[in-house]
C-alpha positions as CSV (number, residue, x, y, z in Angstrom):
1,M,-205.9,97.5,143.7
2,S,-206.2,101.2,144.2
3,E,-208.4,101.4,141.1
4,V,-211.1,99.5,143.0
5,V,-210.7,101.8,146.0
6,E,-211.0,104.9,143.9
7,T,-214.0,103.7,141.9
8,V,-215.9,102.5,145.0
9,K,-214.9,105.6,147.0
10,G,-216.0,108.3,144.6
11,G,-218.8,106.5,142.8
12,V,-220.5,104.7,145.7
13,V,-219.3,105.3,149.2
14,E,-218.9,109.1,149.4
15,P,-222.4,109.9,147.9
16,I,-224.1,107.5,150.3
17,L,-222.2,108.9,153.3
18,A,-223.1,112.5,152.3
19,E,-226.8,111.5,152.3
20,H,-226.5,110.5,156.0
21,S,-224.1,113.3,157.1
22,F,-221.3,110.7,157.7
23,Y,-217.8,111.0,156.4
24,L,-215.2,108.5,155.2
25,Y,-212.3,107.9,157.6
26,D,-210.6,105.3,155.4
27,I,-211.3,102.7,152.8
28,E,-209.1,99.7,151.8
29,F,-209.4,96.7,149.5
30,V,-207.0,94.0,150.8
31,K,-206.3,90.3,150.5
32,E,-205.8,88.5,153.7
33,Q,-204.9,84.8,153.3
34,K,-207.3,83.6,150.7
35,S,-210.0,86.2,151.0
36,W,-210.5,89.7,149.8
37,Y,-212.0,92.4,152.1
38,L,-213.5,95.8,151.2
39,R,-213.2,97.7,154.5
40,I,-214.9,101.0,154.9
41,Y,-214.4,103.0,158.0
42,I,-217.0,105.7,158.6
43,D,-217.5,108.4,161.2
44,K,-219.8,111.4,161.8
45,P,-219.2,114.8,163.3
46,G,-218.8,114.4,167.0
47,G,-218.1,110.7,166.6
48,G,-220.4,108.0,167.9
49,I,-221.0,105.7,164.8
50,T,-223.5,103.0,165.9
51,I,-223.9,99.5,164.7
52,D,-227.2,100.6,163.0
53,D,-225.2,103.3,161.1
54,C,-222.8,100.6,159.9
55,V,-225.6,98.3,158.8
56,L,-227.4,101.1,157.0
57,V,-224.2,102.1,155.0
58,S,-223.3,98.4,154.4
59,D,-226.7,97.7,153.0
60,E,-226.7,100.7,150.7
61,V,-223.2,100.2,149.5
62,S,-223.8,96.5,148.8
63,E,-227.0,97.3,146.9
64,K,-225.2,100.0,144.8
65,L,-222.2,97.8,144.1
66,D,-224.6,95.0,142.9
67,E,-226.2,97.4,140.4
68,M,-223.0,98.5,138.8
69,D,-222.1,97.3,135.4
70,P,-219.3,96.5,134.9
71,D,-218.7,95.2,138.4
72,P,-215.9,97.2,140.0
73,I,-215.0,94.1,142.1
74,P,-215.3,91.0,140.0
75,Q,-213.9,88.6,142.5
76,A,-215.6,87.4,145.7
77,Y,-215.0,89.7,148.7
78,Y,-216.3,90.5,152.2
79,L,-217.8,94.0,152.8
80,D,-216.9,95.3,156.2
81,V,-218.3,98.7,157.4
82,S,-217.2,100.0,160.8
83,S,-216.3,103.0,162.8
84,P,-212.6,104.2,162.8
85,P,-210.3,101.9,164.7
86,G,-209.8,102.4,168.4
87,A,-209.2,105.0,171.1
88,E,-205.7,105.6,169.9
89,R,-206.5,105.9,166.2
90,T,-204.1,107.7,163.8
91,L,-204.9,111.3,162.9
92,R,-204.3,111.3,159.2
93,N,-205.3,114.7,157.9
94,E,-206.4,118.2,158.7
95,K,-210.0,117.1,159.3
96,D,-209.0,114.4,161.8
97,L,-206.9,116.9,163.7
98,N,-209.7,119.6,163.8
99,D,-212.2,117.0,164.9
100,V,-210.2,116.2,168.0
101,L,-209.3,119.7,169.1
102,G,-209.2,119.6,172.9
103,S,-208.4,115.9,173.0
104,Y,-205.2,114.3,174.4
105,I,-202.9,113.2,171.6
106,H,-199.5,111.6,171.0
107,V,-197.1,113.1,168.5
108,S,-194.0,111.4,167.2
109,L,-191.4,113.5,165.4
110,Y,-188.7,112.8,162.7
111,Q,-186.1,114.6,164.8
112,N,-185.7,116.0,168.3
113,L,-187.5,119.2,169.3
114,E,-186.3,120.6,172.6
115,G,-184.5,117.3,173.2
116,Q,-187.5,115.0,172.6
117,K,-189.0,113.1,169.7
118,V,-192.3,112.3,171.4
119,F,-194.9,114.6,173.0
120,E,-198.3,114.0,174.5
121,G,-200.7,116.7,175.5
122,D,-204.1,118.4,174.8
123,L,-204.4,119.6,171.2
124,T,-205.4,123.2,171.5
125,E,-204.6,124.6,168.1
126,V,-204.2,123.4,164.5
127,N,-202.9,125.6,161.8
128,S,-201.1,125.1,158.5
129,D,-197.6,125.4,160.1
130,T,-197.9,124.0,163.6
131,L,-199.9,121.9,166.2
132,V,-200.1,123.4,169.7
133,L,-200.2,121.1,172.7
134,D,-201.0,122.2,176.2
135,N,-200.4,120.3,179.4
136,V,-197.6,118.4,177.8
137,A,-197.0,115.2,179.7
138,G,-194.1,115.7,182.1
139,R,-193.8,119.4,181.3
140,K,-197.1,121.1,182.2
141,T,-196.4,123.7,179.5
142,V,-197.4,124.6,176.0
143,I,-195.4,123.5,172.9
144,E,-195.7,124.4,169.3
145,I,-194.7,121.5,167.0
146,P,-193.9,122.3,163.4
147,R,-196.1,120.2,161.1
148,D,-193.3,119.3,158.8
149,Q,-191.5,117.6,161.7
150,I,-194.4,115.3,162.6
151,A,-193.9,111.6,161.7
152,K,-197.2,110.5,163.2
153,A,-200.1,111.9,165.3
154,R,-202.7,109.8,167.1
155,L,-205.2,110.0,169.9
156,A,-203.8,108.9,173.2
157,I,-205.3,107.8,176.5
158,K,-204.3,110.0,179.5
159,F,-203.3,108.0,182.6
């Protein structure tokens, strides 16, 4: 169903988000049990998406989808607009990483680096080759992690 996602993303969602200075974190069209869901995760610079923001985008997306001919989603579905998931959400791309500079993150690697496959620390630098973490948990030091070794990066909660 990626055709639905691409049609809705470029033709409907992104222009609406741009009007309100929001950006698209993720979009998915999935079937769960017997129902279809179009889920749109939105954010704005500095974070802080409100329920009112979600309602505004939901209303505008719904109206635009209803006007489209042919209908990009011919079956019945639920429209769900929300902020990105959780305090430990996945950092999926360059923008996500740059948006959380200074934040505490968790990084999992494909292979050991200095004897470890997992690091947590404050993200202090993002460039095309590496991520730099400071105050690395258990080490109180700085580490440069090659981007091509990163399996997953996400926000983390510091305890």
